Short mmCIF file of C-alpha atoms in Angstrom, two decimals:
data_model
loop_
_atom_site.label_atom_id
_atom_site.label_comp_id
_atom_site.label_asym_id
_atom_site.label_seq_id
_atom_site.Cartn_x
_atom_site.Cartn_y
_atom_site.Cartn_z
CA MET A 1 9.02 132.73 23.85
CA THR A 2 6.16 132.68 21.37
CA ALA A 3 5.27 129.43 19.62
CA THR A 4 3.67 129.30 16.18
CA THR A 5 1.13 126.55 15.49
CA ASN A 6 -0.48 125.52 12.21
CA SER A 7 -4.28 125.07 12.15
CA VAL A 8 -5.47 121.75 10.75
CA ALA A 9 -8.89 121.11 9.20
CA ALA A 10 -11.02 118.05 9.88
CA ASP A 11 -9.61 116.20 6.88
CA GLY A 12 -6.11 116.58 8.22
CA ARG A 13 -4.97 119.20 5.73
CA PRO A 14 -3.72 122.61 6.86
CA ASP A 15 -6.58 124.98 7.55
CA THR A 16 -5.65 127.92 5.30
CA ALA A 17 -8.79 129.77 6.26
CA ALA A 18 -7.82 129.72 9.93
CA ALA A 19 -4.37 130.85 9.03
CA THR A 20 -5.78 133.91 7.30
CA GLY A 21 -5.29 136.91 9.47
CA ALA A 22 -2.09 135.60 11.04
CA ALA A 23 0.54 138.22 11.64
CA ASP A 24 2.30 139.41 8.49
CA ALA A 25 5.58 138.85 10.24
CA THR A 26 5.14 135.10 9.96
CA THR A 27 4.67 135.22 6.16
CA VAL A 28 7.69 133.78 4.36
CA LEU A 29 8.29 135.30 0.93
CA PRO A 30 10.02 133.29 -1.79
CA ALA A 31 13.71 134.11 -2.12
CA ALA A 32 14.54 136.40 -5.01
CA ARG A 33 16.28 134.68 -7.87
CA PRO A 34 19.78 135.96 -8.61
CA ALA A 35 20.05 138.10 -11.72
CA PRO A 36 21.26 136.08 -14.71
CA VAL A 37 24.91 136.60 -15.58
CA PRO A 38 25.16 138.13 -19.06
CA VAL A 39 27.04 136.10 -21.64
CA PRO A 40 28.99 137.41 -24.66
CA ALA A 41 26.91 137.96 -27.79
CA TYR A 42 28.76 137.71 -31.10
CA ALA A 43 27.47 139.43 -34.23
CA TRP A 44 28.60 136.71 -36.65
CA PHE A 45 30.32 133.34 -36.62
CA GLY A 46 33.65 134.83 -37.72
CA GLU A 47 34.00 136.45 -34.28
CA VAL A 48 33.41 133.25 -32.30
CA PRO A 49 36.48 131.69 -30.60
CA GLU A 50 37.27 128.15 -31.72
CA HIS A 51 36.47 126.62 -28.32
CA LEU A 52 32.83 127.73 -28.51
CA LEU A 53 30.50 125.61 -30.65
CA THR A 54 26.79 125.27 -31.21
CA ARG A 55 24.95 122.07 -30.29
CA THR A 56 24.86 121.14 -34.00
CA GLN A 57 28.59 121.75 -34.41
CA LEU A 58 29.33 119.52 -31.43
CA ASP A 59 27.14 116.80 -32.93
CA ARG A 60 28.92 117.05 -36.31
CA LEU A 61 32.39 116.45 -34.88
CA ASP A 62 34.14 113.36 -36.22
CA LEU A 63 33.70 111.93 -32.71
CA PRO A 64 30.46 113.70 -31.73
CA ARG A 65 29.97 115.37 -28.39
CA ARG A 66 27.12 117.05 -26.52
CA PRO A 67 26.93 120.10 -24.24
CA GLY A 68 28.12 119.39 -20.74
CA GLY A 69 27.30 122.75 -19.20
CA PRO A 70 25.27 125.91 -19.74
CA HIS A 71 25.73 127.96 -22.88
CA ARG A 72 28.62 130.41 -22.54
CA ALA A 73 27.77 132.83 -25.38
CA THR A 74 25.40 133.43 -28.29
CA VAL A 75 25.95 134.27 -31.94
CA ALA A 76 23.65 135.82 -34.53
CA GLY A 77 23.18 133.78 -37.69
CA SER A 78 20.72 132.79 -40.37
CA THR A 79 18.67 129.72 -41.18
CA PRO A 80 16.42 128.97 -44.16
CA ALA A 81 13.59 130.39 -42.02
CA GLY A 82 15.42 133.67 -41.42
CA LYS A 83 17.69 135.24 -38.82
CA ASP A 84 18.22 133.44 -35.53
CA THR A 85 20.38 133.41 -32.42
CA PHE A 86 22.41 130.30 -31.58
CA ARG A 87 23.71 129.23 -28.21
CA LEU A 88 27.41 128.42 -27.90
CA TYR A 89 28.89 125.83 -25.56
CA ASP A 90 32.43 125.43 -24.28
CA LEU A 91 34.20 122.48 -25.90
CA ALA A 92 36.13 121.85 -22.68
CA GLU A 93 32.84 121.25 -20.83
CA SER A 94 31.32 119.00 -23.51
CA LEU A 95 30.79 115.27 -23.06
CA PRO A 96 30.95 112.32 -25.47
CA THR A 97 27.63 111.22 -26.92
CA ALA A 98 26.31 107.72 -26.20
CA ALA A 99 27.55 106.39 -29.56
CA THR A 100 30.10 103.57 -29.26
CA GLY A 101 33.18 103.17 -31.41
CA ALA A 102 31.47 100.42 -33.43
CA GLN A 103 28.43 102.60 -34.02
CA LEU A 104 30.62 105.50 -35.16
CA ALA A 105 32.52 103.22 -37.55
CA ALA A 106 29.24 101.98 -39.07
CA ALA A 107 27.93 105.56 -39.39
CA ALA A 108 31.16 106.69 -41.08
CA ALA A 109 30.87 103.85 -43.61
CA ARG A 110 27.35 104.98 -44.52
CA SER A 111 28.09 108.72 -44.53
CA SER A 112 28.86 110.73 -47.64
CA THR A 113 30.23 113.66 -45.64
CA ALA A 114 33.77 114.56 -46.73
CA ARG A 115 36.24 114.62 -43.86
CA THR A 116 39.46 115.56 -45.70
CA CYS A 117 40.43 119.13 -46.68
CA GLU A 118 40.80 119.31 -50.46
CA GLU A 119 43.42 122.03 -50.11
CA CYS A 120 45.92 120.79 -47.50
CA GLY A 121 44.85 117.18 -46.88
CA ALA A 122 44.12 117.68 -43.19
CA ARG A 123 41.45 115.57 -41.51
CA PRO A 124 40.11 117.94 -38.85
CA ASP A 125 37.59 117.15 -36.12
CA THR A 126 35.11 119.50 -37.78
CA PRO A 127 34.03 118.57 -41.33
CA PRO A 128 35.50 120.67 -44.16
CA THR A 129 33.12 123.21 -45.67
CA ALA A 130 32.81 125.42 -48.75
CA TRP A 131 31.59 129.00 -49.03
CA PHE A 132 30.10 131.24 -51.70
CA ASP A 133 30.96 134.90 -52.17
CA ALA A 134 28.71 137.66 -53.55
CA GLN A 135 29.73 136.78 -57.11
CA GLY A 136 28.77 133.13 -56.67
CA TYR A 137 32.34 131.86 -56.33
CA ARG A 138 32.38 128.50 -54.55
CA SER A 139 35.50 127.39 -52.75
CA ARG A 140 36.68 123.80 -52.53
CA LEU A 141 35.88 121.80 -49.40
CA MET A 142 38.40 123.13 -46.90
CA CYS A 143 39.38 123.02 -43.27
CA ARG A 144 38.82 126.21 -41.28
CA THR A 145 42.36 127.46 -41.82
CA CYS A 146 42.39 126.96 -45.59
CA LEU A 147 38.88 128.37 -45.82
CA GLN A 148 39.96 131.53 -44.01
CA ILE A 149 43.02 131.87 -46.27
CA ASP A 150 40.81 131.48 -49.33
CA LYS A 151 38.36 134.10 -48.04
CA ALA A 152 41.23 136.49 -47.36
CA ARG A 153 42.60 135.97 -50.89
CA GLN A 154 39.18 136.71 -52.37
CA ALA A 155 38.86 139.79 -50.16
CA GLN A 156 42.29 140.98 -51.31
CA GLN A 157 41.23 140.76 -54.95
CA HIS A 158 38.09 142.78 -54.25
CA ALA A 159 40.04 145.27 -52.12
CA ARG A 160 42.57 145.81 -54.93
CA VAL A 161 39.79 146.87 -57.30
CA ASP A 162 38.16 149.09 -54.67
CA SER A 163 41.52 150.67 -53.84
CA ALA A 164 41.81 151.97 -57.39
CA ALA A 165 38.27 153.37 -57.14
CA ALA A 166 39.12 155.15 -53.86
CA ALA A 167 42.25 156.65 -55.43
CA ARG A 168 40.20 157.95 -58.37
CA GLU A 169 37.64 159.43 -55.98
CA LEU A 170 40.36 161.35 -54.15
CA ALA A 171 42.05 162.40 -57.39
CA ASP A 172 38.74 163.77 -58.73
CA LEU A 173 38.14 165.64 -55.48
CA VAL A 174 41.59 167.24 -55.67
CA ALA A 175 41.24 168.11 -59.37
CA GLU A 176 37.76 169.61 -59.07
CA ARG A 177 38.06 171.53 -55.79
CA ALA A 178 41.78 172.15 -55.29
CA GLU A 179 41.33 175.80 -54.34
CA GLN A 180 38.42 175.08 -52.00
CA LEU A 181 39.91 172.19 -50.01
CA VAL A 182 41.20 172.65 -46.46
CA ALA A 183 42.89 170.04 -44.28
CA LEU A 184 41.81 170.49 -40.65
CA ASP A 185 43.25 168.76 -37.58
CA VAL A 186 42.02 168.97 -33.98
CA ALA A 187 44.38 168.05 -31.13
CA TYR A 188 43.18 168.14 -27.52
CA THR A 189 44.98 169.06 -24.32
CA LEU A 190 43.51 167.00 -21.49
CA ARG A 191 43.21 167.82 -17.81
CA ALA A 192 42.65 165.49 -14.88
CA THR A 193 39.39 165.56 -12.92
CA PRO A 194 38.55 164.37 -9.38
CA SER A 195 36.82 161.34 -10.91
CA GLY A 196 40.06 160.37 -12.64
CA LYS A 197 38.54 160.72 -16.11
CA PRO A 198 40.51 163.20 -18.25
CA VAL A 199 38.51 165.86 -20.08
CA PRO A 200 39.60 168.34 -22.79
CA ALA A 201 40.90 171.62 -21.41
CA ALA A 202 41.91 173.06 -24.80
CA ALA A 203 41.79 172.21 -28.49
CA THR A 204 44.45 173.18 -31.02
CA LEU A 205 42.97 173.63 -34.51
CA THR A 206 45.29 173.68 -37.51
CA ALA A 207 44.09 174.36 -41.05
CA LEU A 208 46.14 174.12 -44.26
CA ASP A 209 45.04 174.58 -47.83
CA LEU A 210 45.75 171.88 -50.39
CA PHE A 211 49.10 173.43 -51.25
CA GLY A 212 50.30 173.33 -47.65
CA THR A 213 49.73 177.01 -47.01
CA PRO A 214 48.96 177.65 -43.31
CA LEU A 215 45.55 179.25 -42.92
CA PHE A 216 44.84 178.94 -39.22
CA ARG A 217 46.43 177.69 -36.03
CA ARG A 218 45.00 178.57 -32.65
CA THR A 219 44.63 176.85 -29.30
CA LEU A 220 41.10 177.32 -27.96
CA ARG A 221 40.40 177.33 -24.25
CA LEU A 222 37.55 174.93 -23.50
CA THR A 223 37.31 175.70 -19.77
CA GLY A 224 36.78 178.75 -17.64
CA PRO A 225 39.65 181.22 -17.23
CA ARG A 226 40.29 180.07 -13.67
CA THR A 227 40.32 176.36 -14.46
CA LYS A 228 43.80 174.89 -14.73
CA GLY A 229 44.92 172.61 -17.54
CA ALA A 230 44.78 174.81 -20.62
CA PRO A 231 48.06 176.16 -22.05
CA ASP A 232 48.91 179.78 -21.27
CA HIS A 233 48.65 180.73 -24.95
CA ALA A 234 45.09 179.39 -25.28
CA VAL A 235 42.56 181.99 -26.44
CA PRO A 236 38.80 182.27 -25.84
CA ALA A 237 36.99 179.89 -28.15
CA ALA A 238 34.43 182.36 -29.50
CA ASP A 239 37.08 184.84 -30.71
CA ALA A 240 39.14 182.19 -32.52
CA LEU A 241 36.09 180.51 -34.05
CA ASP A 242 34.95 183.76 -35.60
CA GLU A 243 38.27 183.91 -37.46
CA LEU A 244 38.15 180.23 -38.42
CA SER A 245 34.59 180.52 -39.70
CA GLY A 246 35.64 183.24 -42.12
CA ILE A 247 38.56 181.13 -43.39
CA LEU A 248 36.44 178.03 -43.94
CA ALA A 249 33.50 179.83 -45.57
CA GLY A 250 32.68 178.20 -48.91
CA ARG A 251 35.37 175.54 -48.54
CA THR A 252 35.26 171.76 -48.19
CA VAL A 253 36.98 170.72 -44.97
CA LEU A 254 38.97 167.48 -45.04
CA MET A 255 39.29 165.72 -41.70
CA TRP A 256 40.44 162.28 -40.67
CA ASP A 257 37.30 161.52 -38.65
CA LEU A 258 34.33 163.79 -38.00
CA ASP A 259 34.11 162.31 -34.49
CA ASP A 260 37.23 164.36 -33.73
CA LEU A 261 34.86 167.32 -33.41
CA ASP A 262 32.63 165.72 -30.77
CA ALA A 263 34.61 166.80 -27.70
CA LEU A 264 34.99 170.31 -29.12
CA HIS A 265 31.27 170.63 -29.85
CA ALA A 266 30.40 169.32 -26.38
CA ALA A 267 32.69 171.85 -24.67
CA LEU A 268 31.31 174.69 -26.78
CA ARG A 269 27.73 173.69 -25.95
CA ARG A 270 28.58 173.92 -22.25
CA ALA A 271 29.84 177.44 -22.94
CA ALA A 272 26.59 178.27 -24.81
CA ILE A 273 28.47 178.64 -28.12
CA ASP A 274 26.77 177.40 -31.29
CA ALA A 275 29.53 175.13 -32.56
CA PRO A 276 27.77 173.86 -35.73
CA ALA A 277 27.51 177.44 -36.95
CA TYR A 278 31.31 177.60 -37.01
CA LEU A 279 32.12 174.02 -38.02
CA PRO A 280 29.09 172.58 -39.84
CA ARG A 281 29.48 168.85 -40.48
CA ARG A 282 27.79 169.13 -43.86
CA ARG A 283 30.92 170.85 -45.20
CA CYS A 284 33.33 168.39 -43.59
CA ARG A 285 34.56 165.29 -45.40
CA SER A 286 35.88 162.34 -43.39
CA LEU A 287 38.84 160.57 -45.01
CA HIS A 288 39.16 157.61 -42.66
CA GLN A 289 37.04 155.16 -44.63
CA LEU A 290 38.29 156.43 -48.00
CA VAL A 291 41.93 155.98 -47.00
CA THR A 292 41.14 152.57 -45.49
CA ARG A 293 39.74 151.51 -48.88
CA TRP A 294 42.77 152.95 -50.68
CA ARG A 295 45.23 151.09 -48.43
CA ALA A 296 43.39 147.79 -49.16
CA ASP A 297 45.06 146.12 -46.17
CA VAL A 298 43.09 142.91 -45.64
CA GLY A 299 43.47 141.11 -42.31
CA ALA A 300 43.39 137.40 -41.63
CA ASP A 301 39.66 137.71 -40.92
CA ALA A 302 39.16 138.86 -44.55
CA ARG A 303 38.21 142.35 -43.38
CA LEU A 304 39.98 145.62 -44.10
CA ARG A 305 42.25 146.81 -41.32
CA PRO A 306 41.30 150.40 -40.38
CA ALA A 307 43.88 152.90 -41.59
CA ILE A 308 45.89 154.63 -38.82
CA ALA A 309 45.25 158.31 -38.24
CA PRO A 310 47.95 160.64 -39.62
CA GLY A 311 47.92 162.77 -36.48
CA THR A 312 48.59 166.25 -37.90
CA ALA A 313 47.18 168.46 -40.64
CA ASP A 314 50.32 168.35 -42.81
CA ARG A 315 50.51 164.55 -42.56
CA LEU A 316 46.82 164.36 -43.52
CA LEU A 317 47.60 166.57 -46.51
CA HIS A 318 50.54 164.35 -47.46
CA LEU A 319 48.26 161.31 -47.26
CA VAL A 320 45.68 162.95 -49.54
CA HIS A 321 48.29 163.63 -52.21
CA LEU A 322 49.84 160.20 -51.78
CA ALA A 323 46.51 158.45 -52.35
CA ALA A 324 45.41 160.81 -55.13
CA GLY A 325 48.76 160.60 -56.94
CA THR A 326 49.23 164.37 -56.81
CA THR A 327 51.78 166.72 -55.22
CA ALA A 328 51.49 169.63 -52.81
CA ALA A 329 53.69 172.31 -54.41
CA ARG A 330 53.73 175.34 -52.11
CA ARG A 331 53.12 178.66 -53.79
CA PRO A 332 56.25 180.86 -54.14
CA GLY A 333 57.05 182.92 -51.05
CA GLU A 334 54.79 180.92 -48.72
CA ALA A 335 56.19 179.38 -45.57
CA ALA A 336 54.73 176.87 -43.19
CA LEU A 337 53.68 177.72 -39.68
CA PRO A 338 56.32 176.89 -37.05
CA GLY A 339 56.16 173.24 -36.14
CA LEU A 340 54.25 172.17 -39.28
#
């Protein structure tokens, strides 16, 4: 057994000089600190759950409290000095401040802070507040619930005006480019992979003109001929895209979301096919945001609910005419593709 001794200098302190040159094996390194656990980061106060409050919010409670644990999240906000990030603490972990009941009563008698909601008469723990919109509208002092209702009402009024503008935008598009508009839908057939993540094996592209006339419907194979998962009727992508490119030449392509093309473009790049040459984004028009504005469906958070995708080319076409206030009268003698 080997014993380790510490050298001591004449003054009784450890002789570090004598220890120099000791075997590296006896050197004790400081333990590595564990990596900090990431906490949620909210983009604005409207996303923050009610049980998470800043230090200031805890202090402004009718019966003030203080943090009793580490911060559990952060939120981005603004101060008179500019943008800042605020730490959020769990209300369940908070502790009462040192103020006594008598001290709180005396402070309340001196305070001019309103504690009653001017809308519903509630006396919440958190003081009622007012807000200003972009037009300078100031709400009454309200509890959080009434304030959110008021914000939603204001958002509904703005959304109603913007809905009419979105409808006019679609109506102008239909009136000016009726013969050049094409509704295009992309639907993917997925296949399983060893990793468990499904990937597109084929893409069915359907194109209709504004009158509902079928222009194109093909299922493109996005994998090799020996790879399973694509339907038997799928055709090589390059051949079908040559035909589609000729149909779309000089036209404006209406799609629900341009991101619907991402998986197709990625598969074509793997096959060394220049996808943008066939389906250039500059000629595609996304309707998702425009239809969301037209629907003007405001949620409880005073934000527009995203419109739900129509799912097929003919339903997208129906939606365009519905929002634009027009009709899709099919030309005489024209029939729809099977299944459309």
